[in-house]
Structure formats: C-alpha cells, structure tokens
Tab-separated table of C-alpha atoms in Angstrom:
chain	number	residue	atom	x	y	z
L	719	MET	CA	122.184	65.425	66.391
L	720	THR	CA	120.347	68.015	64.379
L	721	SER	CA	122.055	68.983	61.126
L	722	ILE	CA	121.658	72.191	59.136
L	723	TYR	CA	121.456	72.014	55.365
L	724	ILE	CA	121.248	74.951	53.010
L	725	ILE	CA	119.545	74.752	49.629
L	726	VAL	CA	120.769	77.569	47.412
L	727	ASP	CA	118.219	78.785	44.910
L	728	LYS	CA	117.922	82.547	44.431
L	729	LEU	CA	118.504	85.621	46.736
L	730	LYS	CA	118.762	89.090	45.260
L	731	LEU	CA	122.408	90.104	45.511
L	732	SER	CA	122.530	92.816	42.830
L	733	ALA	CA	120.525	94.307	40.013
L	734	SER	CA	121.459	91.422	37.724
L	735	ILE	CA	121.926	88.443	40.030
L	736	THR	CA	119.262	86.825	42.208
L	737	VAL	CA	119.748	84.067	44.697
L	738	TYR	CA	117.498	82.753	47.506
L	739	LEU	CA	118.514	80.746	50.540
L	740	LEU	CA	116.278	77.978	51.818
L	741	PHE	CA	117.347	76.680	55.214
L	742	ILE	CA	116.333	73.171	56.300
L	743	PHE	CA	116.804	72.173	59.928
L	744	SER	CA	116.180	68.484	60.278
L	745	PHE	CA	117.220	64.997	61.252
L	746	SER	CA	117.590	64.235	57.595
L	747	PHE	CA	119.034	65.834	54.532
L	748	ALA	CA	118.026	66.680	50.983
L	749	ARG	CA	120.365	67.022	48.088
L	750	PRO	CA	120.557	70.744	47.271
L	751	VAL	CA	118.428	72.444	44.678
L	752	GLN	CA	120.883	72.683	41.805
L	753	THR	CA	121.129	75.789	39.672
L	754	ASP	CA	122.568	76.569	36.272
L	755	THR	CA	122.437	79.527	33.914
L	756	LEU	CA	121.539	79.626	30.234
L	757	LYS	CA	122.474	82.519	27.962
L	758	ILE	CA	120.049	83.070	25.082
L	759	MET	CA	121.183	85.214	22.137
L	760	SER	CA	119.454	86.442	18.974
L	761	TYR	CA	121.259	88.072	16.051
L	762	ASN	CA	120.261	89.471	12.652
L	763	THR	CA	123.331	88.551	10.594
L	764	ASN	CA	122.589	90.763	7.556
L	765	ASP	CA	122.661	88.410	4.543
L	766	TYR	CA	125.247	86.104	6.113
L	767	GLY	CA	126.475	83.720	3.399
L	768	ARG	CA	125.314	85.824	0.466
L	769	ASP	CA	127.781	86.154	-2.386
L	770	PRO	CA	129.279	89.589	-3.034
L	771	SER	CA	128.154	91.548	-6.078
L	772	SER	CA	128.977	94.793	-7.824
L	773	SER	CA	126.397	96.552	-5.656
L	774	CYS	CA	127.368	94.715	-2.438
L	775	PRO	CA	131.132	94.061	-2.727
L	776	ALA	CA	131.693	93.887	1.057
L	777	LEU	CA	129.490	90.805	1.547
L	778	ILE	CA	132.498	88.535	1.986
L	779	THR	CA	131.470	85.404	3.879
L	780	SER	CA	134.965	84.453	5.034
L	781	ASN	CA	135.287	87.860	6.734
L	782	LYS	CA	131.907	87.411	8.383
L	783	HIS	CA	133.026	84.038	9.745
L	784	GLU	CA	135.867	85.793	11.545
L	785	TYR	CA	133.679	88.600	12.861
L	786	LEU	CA	131.103	86.142	14.181
L	787	LYS	CA	133.841	84.010	15.810
L	788	THR	CA	135.073	87.046	17.725
L	789	ILE	CA	131.579	87.961	18.912
L	790	LEU	CA	130.594	84.435	19.958
L	791	ARG	CA	133.879	83.655	21.684
L	792	TYR	CA	133.179	86.702	23.826
L	793	GLU	CA	129.478	86.000	24.453
L	794	ASN	CA	129.557	82.153	24.509
L	795	PRO	CA	125.764	81.627	24.243
L	796	ASP	CA	124.032	78.373	25.166
L	797	ILE	CA	121.175	79.014	22.722
L	798	LEU	CA	121.819	81.069	19.601
L	799	GLY	CA	119.268	82.221	17.035
L	800	LEU	CA	120.680	83.548	13.769
L	801	VAL	CA	118.270	85.198	11.347
L	802	LYS	CA	118.674	86.592	7.816
L	803	MET	CA	121.139	83.997	6.542
L	804	VAL	CA	121.126	82.637	2.994
L	805	ALA	CA	118.690	79.780	2.443
L	806	ASN	CA	120.672	78.187	-0.400
L	807	PRO	CA	122.650	76.024	-0.063
L	808	VAL	CA	121.043	74.308	2.911
L	809	SER	CA	124.480	73.163	4.046
L	810	PHE	CA	125.479	76.746	4.877
L	811	SER	CA	123.292	77.097	7.968
L	812	GLU	CA	123.390	73.392	8.839
L	813	THR	CA	127.095	72.682	8.421
L	814	VAL	CA	129.241	75.653	7.406
L	815	VAL	CA	128.314	77.861	10.377
L	816	ILE	CA	129.114	74.967	12.744
L	817	GLN	CA	132.448	74.127	11.121
L	818	LYS	CA	133.688	77.634	10.339
L	819	VAL	CA	132.475	79.453	13.433
L	820	LEU	CA	130.889	77.498	16.280
L	821	ASP	CA	133.550	74.772	16.418
L	822	SER	CA	136.109	77.502	17.044
L	823	VAL	CA	134.027	78.767	19.948
L	824	CYS	CA	133.664	75.283	21.434
L	825	LEU	CA	134.776	72.280	19.355
L	826	GLY	CA	131.910	69.848	18.786
L	827	CYS	CA	129.718	71.602	21.354
L	828	TYR	CA	126.886	72.952	19.206
L	829	GLY	CA	123.968	71.252	17.524
L	830	HIS	CA	121.367	72.884	15.299
L	831	SER	CA	117.666	72.787	14.503
L	832	VAL	CA	116.171	71.315	11.340
L	833	PHE	CA	116.302	73.443	8.173
L	834	THR	CA	112.944	74.347	6.625
L	835	ASN	CA	112.070	76.614	3.712
L	836	PHE	CA	108.442	75.940	2.832
L	837	SER	CA	107.941	79.585	1.872
L	838	GLY	CA	110.732	79.376	-0.707
L	839	TYR	CA	112.296	82.627	0.501
L	840	LYS	CA	115.964	83.372	-0.158
L	841	LYS	CA	116.721	83.924	3.532
L	842	GLU	CA	116.762	81.510	6.452
L	843	ASP	CA	116.680	81.461	10.270
L	844	MET	CA	118.382	78.749	12.326
L	845	LEU	CA	118.717	77.839	16.010
L	846	TYR	CA	121.952	76.501	17.503
L	847	PHE	CA	122.419	75.108	21.019
L	848	LYS	CA	125.043	73.552	23.282
L	849	THR	CA	124.471	69.813	23.303
L	850	SER	CA	126.126	69.421	26.715
L	851	LYS	CA	123.247	71.318	28.307
L	852	LEU	CA	120.373	70.916	25.888
L	853	GLY	CA	118.703	68.221	23.854
L	854	TYR	CA	116.736	68.728	20.649
L	855	VAL	CA	113.093	67.631	20.470
L	856	GLY	CA	112.036	69.011	17.096
L	857	THR	CA	110.990	71.909	14.884
L	858	THR	CA	107.453	72.918	13.888
L	859	THR	CA	106.761	75.387	11.101
L	860	ILE	CA	104.086	77.819	12.276
L	861	TYR	CA	103.937	80.224	9.320
L	862	SER	CA	105.185	79.856	5.734
L	863	ASP	CA	102.429	81.469	3.641
L	864	ASP	CA	104.446	84.476	2.442
L	865	SER	CA	107.104	83.813	-0.224
L	866	LEU	CA	108.892	87.008	0.820
L	867	VAL	CA	109.282	85.981	4.456
L	868	ALA	CA	111.368	83.164	5.941
L	869	ASP	CA	109.510	80.305	7.654
L	870	ILE	CA	108.583	81.127	11.245
L	871	ASN	CA	109.484	78.026	13.229
L	872	LEU	CA	109.077	76.851	16.801
L	873	HIS	CA	112.066	74.865	18.049
L	874	THR	CA	111.676	72.708	21.161
L	875	LEU	CA	114.664	71.866	23.361
L	876	TYR	CA	114.934	70.233	26.760
L	877	TYR	CA	117.383	70.888	29.557
L	878	LYS	CA	119.638	67.934	30.328
L	879	ASP	CA	118.910	67.699	34.041
L	880	PRO	CA	121.505	65.338	35.607
L	881	ASN	CA	118.742	64.026	37.893
L	882	LEU	CA	116.259	63.438	35.068
L	883	SER	CA	116.290	59.661	35.541
L	884	VAL	CA	115.396	60.145	39.206
L	885	ASN	CA	112.921	63.021	39.330
L	886	HIS	CA	111.451	62.583	35.807
L	887	ASP	CA	110.925	66.356	35.699
L	888	THR	CA	111.799	67.459	32.162
L	889	THR	CA	112.256	71.185	31.557
L	890	PHE	CA	111.277	72.108	28.001
L	891	ILE	CA	112.330	75.327	26.257
L	892	ASN	CA	110.369	76.458	23.204
L	893	VAL	CA	112.024	79.067	20.985
L	894	ILE	CA	110.243	80.829	18.114
L	895	LEU	CA	112.572	82.564	15.630
L	896	ILE	CA	111.392	85.360	13.362
L	897	HIS	CA	112.747	87.818	10.826
L	898	ALA	CA	109.606	89.854	10.241
L	899	LYS	CA	108.906	91.915	7.140
L	900	SER	CA	110.924	95.120	7.198
L	901	GLY	CA	109.809	98.609	6.236
L	902	TYR	CA	107.736	101.256	7.961
L	903	ASN	CA	104.897	100.731	5.448
L	904	ASN	CA	104.769	96.962	6.015
L	905	ALA	CA	103.293	97.015	9.524
L	906	ASN	CA	100.200	95.222	8.195
L	907	ILE	CA	102.335	92.308	6.969
L	908	ARG	CA	104.086	92.072	10.335
L	909	ALA	CA	100.655	91.988	11.976
L	910	ILE	CA	99.646	89.055	9.765
L	911	GLU	CA	102.834	87.178	10.631
L	912	THR	CA	102.555	87.504	14.395
L	913	ALA	CA	98.789	86.892	14.296
L	914	ALA	CA	99.479	83.570	12.571
L	915	VAL	CA	102.002	82.624	15.257
L	916	MET	CA	99.638	83.563	18.072
L	917	SER	CA	96.754	81.692	16.463
L	918	TRP	CA	98.862	78.553	16.302
L	919	LEU	CA	100.009	78.954	19.908
L	920	ASN	CA	96.483	79.591	21.185
L	921	THR	CA	95.338	76.407	19.489
L	922	HIS	CA	98.157	74.180	20.674
L	923	VAL	CA	99.287	75.605	24.038
L	924	THR	CA	96.789	74.597	26.719
L	925	SER	CA	98.937	74.997	29.855
L	926	PRO	CA	101.737	77.271	31.070
L	927	GLY	CA	105.147	76.637	29.513
L	928	ASN	CA	108.548	78.121	28.761
L	929	TYR	CA	108.179	79.991	25.459
L	930	ILE	CA	110.615	82.502	23.954
L	931	PHE	CA	109.778	84.595	20.875
L	932	MET	CA	112.884	86.252	19.477
L	933	GLY	CA	114.524	87.733	16.402
L	934	ASP	CA	114.235	90.864	14.292
L	935	PHE	CA	110.600	92.007	14.574
L	936	ASN	CA	111.175	95.229	12.581
L	937	THR	CA	108.489	96.938	14.675
L	938	HIS	CA	108.768	100.703	15.097
L	939	SER	CA	106.780	100.929	18.337
L	940	SER	CA	105.128	98.731	20.934
L	941	SER	CA	101.739	100.005	19.733
L	942	GLU	CA	102.114	98.298	16.342
L	943	VAL	CA	99.460	95.635	15.899
L	944	GLY	CA	102.163	93.045	15.192
L	945	PHE	CA	103.732	93.704	18.587
L	946	GLN	CA	100.421	94.026	20.401
L	947	ASN	CA	99.427	90.586	19.079
L	948	MET	CA	102.202	89.116	21.225
L	949	ILE	CA	102.152	91.192	24.396
L	950	ASN	CA	98.357	91.413	24.745
L	951	SER	CA	97.290	87.879	23.961
L	952	PRO	CA	94.000	87.114	25.770
L	953	ASN	CA	95.462	83.702	26.636
L	954	ILE	CA	97.788	84.106	29.637
L	955	ASN	CA	99.674	80.962	28.591
L	956	THR	CA	100.673	82.583	25.291
L	957	ARG	CA	101.096	86.186	26.386
L	958	PHE	CA	104.641	87.450	25.892
L	959	TYR	CA	106.517	89.975	27.991
L	960	ASP	CA	109.357	92.301	27.064
L	961	PRO	CA	111.939	91.599	29.832
L	962	PRO	CA	113.308	95.169	30.060
L	963	PHE	CA	109.704	96.511	29.897
L	964	GLN	CA	110.497	99.263	27.380
L	965	SER	CA	107.192	100.178	25.783
L	966	GLY	CA	106.795	103.210	23.557
L	967	SER	CA	107.573	104.622	20.144
L	968	TRP	CA	111.150	103.482	19.678
L	969	ALA	CA	111.547	105.007	16.209
L	970	ASN	CA	110.111	108.422	17.095
L	971	ASN	CA	111.884	108.755	20.450
L	972	PRO	CA	115.210	106.907	20.145
L	973	THR	CA	116.920	108.924	22.867
L	974	ASP	CA	114.369	107.623	25.393
L	975	PHE	CA	115.476	104.064	24.591
L	976	ALA	CA	119.184	104.698	24.062
L	977	HIS	CA	120.341	101.460	25.747
L	978	TYR	CA	117.896	99.280	23.795
L	979	LEU	CA	118.489	100.396	20.188
L	980	THR	CA	119.772	97.647	17.887
L	981	GLU	CA	120.109	99.352	14.465
L	982	SER	CA	122.228	100.671	12.832
L	983	THR	CA	125.809	100.009	13.879
L	984	ARG	CA	127.140	102.430	11.264
L	985	LEU	CA	126.392	105.811	9.677
L	986	ILE	CA	127.231	104.779	6.113
L	987	ASP	CA	126.855	101.747	3.893
L	988	PHE	CA	130.443	100.629	3.294
L	989	GLY	CA	129.460	98.084	0.665
L	990	ASP	CA	127.442	95.344	2.367
L	991	CYS	CA	124.061	96.820	1.323
L	992	ALA	CA	122.902	97.208	4.906
L	993	ALA	CA	120.868	100.045	6.396
L	994	ALA	CA	122.924	102.911	7.823
L	995	GLY	CA	122.129	106.075	9.783
L	996	GLY	CA	123.437	105.200	13.236
L	997	MET	CA	121.717	103.791	16.324
L	998	THR	CA	118.098	104.912	15.956
L	999	LEU	CA	115.830	101.834	15.960
L	1000	ARG	CA	114.827	99.029	18.311
L	1001	PHE	CA	114.072	96.081	16.036
L	1002	ASP	CA	115.489	93.077	17.894
L	1003	HIS	CA	113.771	91.474	20.880
L	1004	ILE	CA	113.694	88.430	23.121
L	1005	LEU	CA	110.172	88.064	24.518
L	1006	CYS	CA	109.218	85.526	27.216
L	1007	THR	CA	106.022	84.010	28.577
L	1008	GLN	CA	104.956	84.494	32.173
L	1009	SER	CA	106.352	81.098	33.207
L	1010	ILE	CA	109.856	82.368	32.446
L	1011	ILE	CA	109.355	85.820	33.951
L	1012	GLN	CA	108.035	84.281	37.189
L	1013	GLY	CA	110.148	81.111	37.146
L	1014	THR	CA	107.264	78.660	37.600
L	1015	ARG	CA	108.618	76.050	35.170
L	1016	SER	CA	112.231	75.682	36.378
L	1017	LEU	CA	113.477	78.547	34.173
L	1018	GLN	CA	113.491	82.163	35.312
L	1019	TYR	CA	114.582	85.368	33.643
L	1020	ILE	CA	117.434	86.890	35.649
L	1021	PRO	CA	116.445	90.517	36.313
L	1022	ALA	CA	118.376	93.163	34.369
L	1023	SER	CA	120.109	90.501	32.254
L	1024	PHE	CA	118.614	91.743	28.956
L	1025	ASN	CA	121.527	93.159	26.995
L	1026	VAL	CA	122.013	94.807	23.632
L	1027	ILE	CA	125.573	93.691	23.020
L	1028	GLY	CA	127.773	96.638	22.000
L	1029	ASN	CA	125.279	99.374	22.908
L	1030	ASP	CA	126.608	101.601	25.680
L	1031	GLY	CA	123.665	104.022	25.543
L	1032	ASN	CA	125.887	106.869	24.329
L	1033	HIS	CA	125.656	106.417	20.569
L	1034	THR	CA	122.121	107.363	19.560
L	1035	ASN	CA	122.260	108.666	15.965
L	1036	LEU	CA	125.927	107.623	15.823
L	1037	ALA	CA	127.946	104.618	14.723
L	1038	ILE	CA	128.933	102.368	17.624
L	1039	THR	CA	132.611	103.092	16.842
L	1040	ASP	CA	132.211	106.897	16.891
L	1041	PRO	CA	133.335	109.037	19.855
L	1042	PRO	CA	132.780	108.869	22.762
L	1043	ILE	CA	134.775	105.650	23.125
L	1044	ASN	CA	132.450	102.669	23.469
L	1045	THR	CA	133.782	100.478	26.286
L	1046	SER	CA	130.749	98.195	26.638
L	1047	VAL	CA	132.707	95.395	24.919
L	1048	PRO	CA	136.414	94.895	24.110
L	1049	PRO	CA	137.712	96.806	21.036
L	1050	ASP	CA	138.021	93.698	18.837
L	1051	VAL	CA	134.429	92.709	19.637
L	1052	LEU	CA	133.186	96.241	18.912
L	1053	ASN	CA	134.966	96.187	15.557
L	1054	ALA	CA	133.447	92.772	14.746
L	1055	LEU	CA	129.963	94.012	15.668
L	1056	TYR	CA	130.417	97.049	13.432
L	1057	TYR	CA	131.342	95.007	10.369
L	1058	MET	CA	129.371	91.764	10.891
L	1059	SER	CA	125.919	93.339	10.606
L	1060	ASN	CA	124.028	96.595	10.784
L	1061	HIS	CA	122.159	95.110	13.774
L	1062	LEU	CA	123.432	94.434	17.277
L	1063	PRO	CA	122.668	91.074	18.913
L	1064	VAL	CA	120.501	90.866	22.024
L	1065	SER	CA	120.751	88.397	24.890
L	1066	ILE	CA	119.156	87.364	28.160
L	1067	ARG	CA	120.154	84.945	30.907
L	1068	LEU	CA	117.872	82.369	32.492
L	1069	ALA	CA	118.360	80.683	35.847
L	1070	VAL	CA	117.691	76.939	35.786
L	1071	THR	CA	116.402	75.446	39.034
L	1072	LEU	CA	116.553	71.672	39.442
L	1073	ALA	CA	114.318	69.838	41.876
L	1074	PRO	CA	115.802	68.563	45.151
L	1075	ILE	CA	115.852	64.821	45.786
L	1076	ALA	CA	114.716	63.909	49.279
L	1077	ILE	CA	116.666	61.246	51.193
L	1078	ALA	CA	115.749	59.990	54.681
L	1079	VAL	CA	118.693	60.009	57.072
L	1080	ASN	CA	117.683	56.780	58.856
L	1081	ASP	CA	117.330	54.836	55.635
L	1082	LEU	CA	119.474	56.286	52.873
L	1083	SER	CA	118.570	53.492	50.461
L	1084	GLY	CA	114.922	54.638	50.502
L	1085	SER	CA	112.418	56.255	52.781
L	1086	LYS	CA	110.419	54.205	55.295
L	1087	ASN	CA	107.391	56.203	54.233
L	1088	ASN	CA	105.862	56.212	50.771
L	1089	PHE	CA	104.006	59.394	49.859
L	1090	SER	CA	102.293	60.593	46.736
L	1091	VAL	CA	101.896	64.365	46.289
L	1092	PHE	CA	99.564	65.384	43.460
L	1093	PRO	CA	98.596	67.107	41.226
L	1094	ASN	CA	101.926	68.849	40.728
L	1095	PRO	CA	101.875	71.540	39.321
L	1096	THR	CA	98.560	72.700	40.781
L	1097	ASN	CA	96.567	75.890	41.311
L	1098	SER	CA	93.972	74.670	43.800
L	1099	VAL	CA	94.315	71.698	46.165
L	1100	LEU	CA	97.400	69.570	46.820
L	1101	HIS	CA	96.676	65.975	47.832
L	1102	ILE	CA	99.043	63.964	50.050
L	1103	LYS	CA	98.493	60.236	50.331
L	1104	GLY	CA	100.577	57.302	51.478
L	1105	ALA	CA	101.727	54.912	54.183
L	1106	TYR	CA	103.212	56.318	57.378
L	1107	THR	CA	105.017	54.427	60.160
L	1108	SER	CA	104.576	56.960	62.964
L	1109	GLY	CA	101.419	58.199	64.700
L	1110	THR	CA	101.778	61.962	64.120
L	1111	CYS	CA	102.691	63.620	60.860
L	1112	GLU	CA	103.633	67.302	60.551
L	1113	MET	CA	103.433	69.064	57.201
L	1114	LEU	CA	105.129	72.389	56.477
L	1115	PHE	CA	104.455	74.185	53.202
L	1116	LYS	CA	107.230	76.719	52.600
L	1117	ASN	CA	107.999	79.326	49.978
L	1118	ASN	CA	111.399	79.524	48.313
L	1119	LEU	CA	112.670	81.852	51.040
L	1120	GLY	CA	112.164	79.072	53.581
L	1121	GLN	CA	109.185	80.795	55.225
L	1122	THR	CA	106.414	78.490	56.426
L	1123	ILE	CA	103.127	79.417	54.724
L	1124	ILE	CA	100.966	76.490	55.914
L	1125	GLU	CA	101.549	74.255	58.946
L	1126	GLU	CA	99.375	71.204	59.662
L	1127	LYS	CA	99.505	68.113	61.913
L	1128	TYR	CA	97.736	64.843	61.187
L	1129	GLU	CA	97.181	61.548	62.973
L	1130	THR	CA	97.449	58.391	60.904
L	1131	VAL	CA	94.486	56.037	60.441
L	1132	ASN	CA	95.656	52.441	60.035
L	1133	ASN	CA	99.135	53.815	59.282
L	1134	GLN	CA	97.763	55.779	56.316
L	1135	ILE	CA	97.780	59.485	55.540
L	1136	ASP	CA	95.109	60.959	53.257
L	1137	SER	CA	95.094	64.739	53.492
L	1138	GLN	CA	95.006	67.840	51.371
L	1139	LEU	CA	96.280	71.411	51.448
L	1140	ASN	CA	94.337	74.299	49.910
L	1141	VAL	CA	96.909	76.417	48.060
L	1142	SER	CA	94.487	78.248	45.745
L	1143	THR	CA	95.125	81.653	47.334
L	1144	LEU	CA	98.918	81.515	47.167
L	1145	PRO	CA	100.958	83.358	44.500
L	1146	ARG	CA	102.358	81.413	41.574
L	1147	GLY	CA	105.847	80.053	42.074
L	1148	ILE	CA	107.949	77.257	43.496
L	1149	TYR	CA	107.297	75.931	47.018
L	1150	PHE	CA	108.518	73.053	49.169
L	1151	LEU	CA	106.382	70.597	51.137
L	1152	GLU	CA	108.137	69.051	54.137
L	1153	ILE	CA	106.559	65.914	55.657
L	1154	ILE	CA	108.090	65.319	59.082
L	1155	SER	CA	107.902	62.565	61.656
L	1156	LYS	CA	109.930	61.964	64.807
L	1157	ASN	CA	112.961	60.630	62.987
L	1158	GLU	CA	112.463	61.350	59.284
L	1159	LYS	CA	111.664	64.121	56.848
L	1160	GLN	CA	110.857	64.132	53.157
L	1161	VAL	CA	110.911	67.234	50.960
L	1162	PHE	CA	108.876	67.693	47.775
L	1163	LYS	CA	109.150	70.532	45.256
L	1164	VAL	CA	105.704	71.916	44.343
L	1165	GLN	CA	104.865	74.322	41.541
L	1166	LEU	CA	101.814	76.582	41.690
L	1167	PHE	CA	100.503	78.147	38.481
C-alpha cells in the first residue's frame, strides 16, 4: 500500500516565518528533514565591567549584571556577541559574565570563546553560545595591529546535529566580532580594520560557507569604505549582505531608517560616560554571507527576522523611554536597555535544516541497493554510481518544494548504475534526488552552489 510522507522544511507563512512542504509518495519512507532555529544577538555593552570613577559614577557593574539578565532572559539567544567589555581581568569576560548573568538565563547552558588581547587594548569582545546546540571549534585572531582597537577574532562553532554520526554532514558557523574605531573622523581607520579582515578571508576562504560579521561597526553610511569593503568583496564567498537591505546615509537621514537605529538610547549622559542625543545612528549590524541568505549550507536567514531590540521606529531623536510609549518590549526590558548601554542590541534568526536519512521500506536494516552520489555539494554534474538489483531505475531530481526538475530512467548493465545529471543551469539551493525501483526508494539531499 502506498504511503504518504511529508518532509517539513520551509513554506512562507508570514513575513517572518518561512516553511516549505516536500511531499514524498512512495513504497518507502524517509525520516523527515529536521529543522531548528538559532537566534544570533550582538550587543555593544558600553564599558561593561569598568570601575566607576568621579567622571563616570554610574558605571556600576553589579547594576549592569541585573540589566543584562533582564534583557537576555527576554531574548534568550543561542549565540551572543558582547563587545566593548573590559579586557582586564581576563576572568571578567570568561567567568564573571557566565556566573553572574548567563547562568541565571539558563544554568550551565552557555560556553564561551577563547580570550585574546594581542593588541593590548583595554576593551574586549567575547562570543557566548548554548552548548546544547553548538560546539566550539576555535578562535582565530584576524587583526590586532592597532593598540587602540580590540582584537578582531573569527570564532568557529558547529551545530550539534543529532544525526551527525549517521550523515557526517557537519554545519559550521563562523562568527567575526568587531568593535570598530568610533568617531566620524576615523573612517580611514575603520577602512583599515575591515580591509584586514577581508584580506584574511579572501586568503583563507576558498569555498562557500556560513560566515557572520557582527558588532559595532561605527559606520555612518553604507558608502563608507569600511562598509563597502565587506558588502562589495570581489570574492562571492566572502561578500557580506545586510539582511534588512538598508543602504544609505544613516547618520544624515535617520528618519529614513527609524526602525534600524541603534544609538543612543538616551538624550543625556546620566553618569556612565556614554554618548547621548537620542536615537540617531545605525552603528550595529549582523552581516551574512550568501550561503546564509540563500540557505545553501544548512543555515538560512529567516526573512524579516532582523531586529533592533527596543526600537519601535517612533523614537528618532528621542530616548527610547520618551513618549510615545514604547511597547516593542516589556517595560522592565525597556528600562534595562535604557540603562545597560547607549546602544541597542541587534538580532537575527537562522533556520537550521538537517539532512533526511533514507530508509528502504523492504529492508529497514539497510538498503538492498548501494549508491554513491557525488560530488555533493556541486555546481556542475552530479554522478550516481552503484549496484542495483532491479532492471529499471528511475531518478527524480526535485527542488525543496517537491517539484520535479529532472526526470530520467536508466537500465542497469550487469546490475550496475553509472549515470550523471547535469545540474549546472539550476539555481543554488537544496534539492533532493530520489532513486526509485519497483519496490524501493532512496532519497539523497543535494546542495548546489
């Protein structure tokens, strides 16, 4: 009896949620494509951990712990980048933030990247992540030549796919954290910083991958050389995209970008030595490579998920707590955002797609047929080789909506299949190859880049 199985991946249901349905009608079944969601958050914490002084009496770390707890309990990020923390002592970013803040969000749930301070700067950036979902591979320092700028590091994580031991398909996530040089007159320094990052990436990144570049860029417009270095890289593998696609002069035309402004949360400096003046600047970003925008490496940006937390779009040139009432977050979170930093955090959500595992219905302990599908990923020709027990083999190459793009039939020669599919003209993305005989079907996930 024919069975119907549904693999849920992504089909657009609203402006911020996408889901597709892939229907498989067969005499066999495949375990569903599994999906998960990762929330990525970046936050300039405004001298978090710095001791108060006569000029900055409101820099009270214990208060900031409480503010940050409130914000993170509400947002609950899976990956968290904090920039502009104190670099000394090292234990602050490595231990204190975990114990005083993150353990109260989720006890024992967060790990952190390795501390580096080759530049010797007084401020530090650090990446935190949920160890239930993500594993830590390592940290590479890309730029540390300026003693007045924190090290720019690339942190590599991997997603803990529950089927990793079966499909051997590791999904890596590479996150670059930056707190670029501030000041309108320091655009040339910001250009040097991002040029150094891009030079390193162009040397070391030779194939598409999941790369995120995030933090406080301090850029005043998308036309700044420092920003152009990232979004106009000649290497498509290292070209970054701004998920909300908000190009322009953010500083000169703040009302045109009202929902995307990240500084300042207040009109006055109440004693923490932070910039004031109200919401007028867009400094904080989360940029992604094409692989994430298009979802070709098991991670995909969820449309309209970019969020400036606490910005309701109605407070340009105002404090976020000024009238009209800001209802974008609960009142306690809004208050915490106001006092924690003069910046607002930004976040995105990524959909994680896990490969299906094909199982033949007539032989659940293992398929009667043994196929090899390679190279995968590919951008030209897909080869299919292997032993086959039946005379006729049908191959269906489908997109992730379940639509058949290529349909072929082959006869075996000495019970062997040796064929190929030309996929060079198809758009990048995730596809499924179904190999069907009279009483068995196998399904393979294929990525085109």
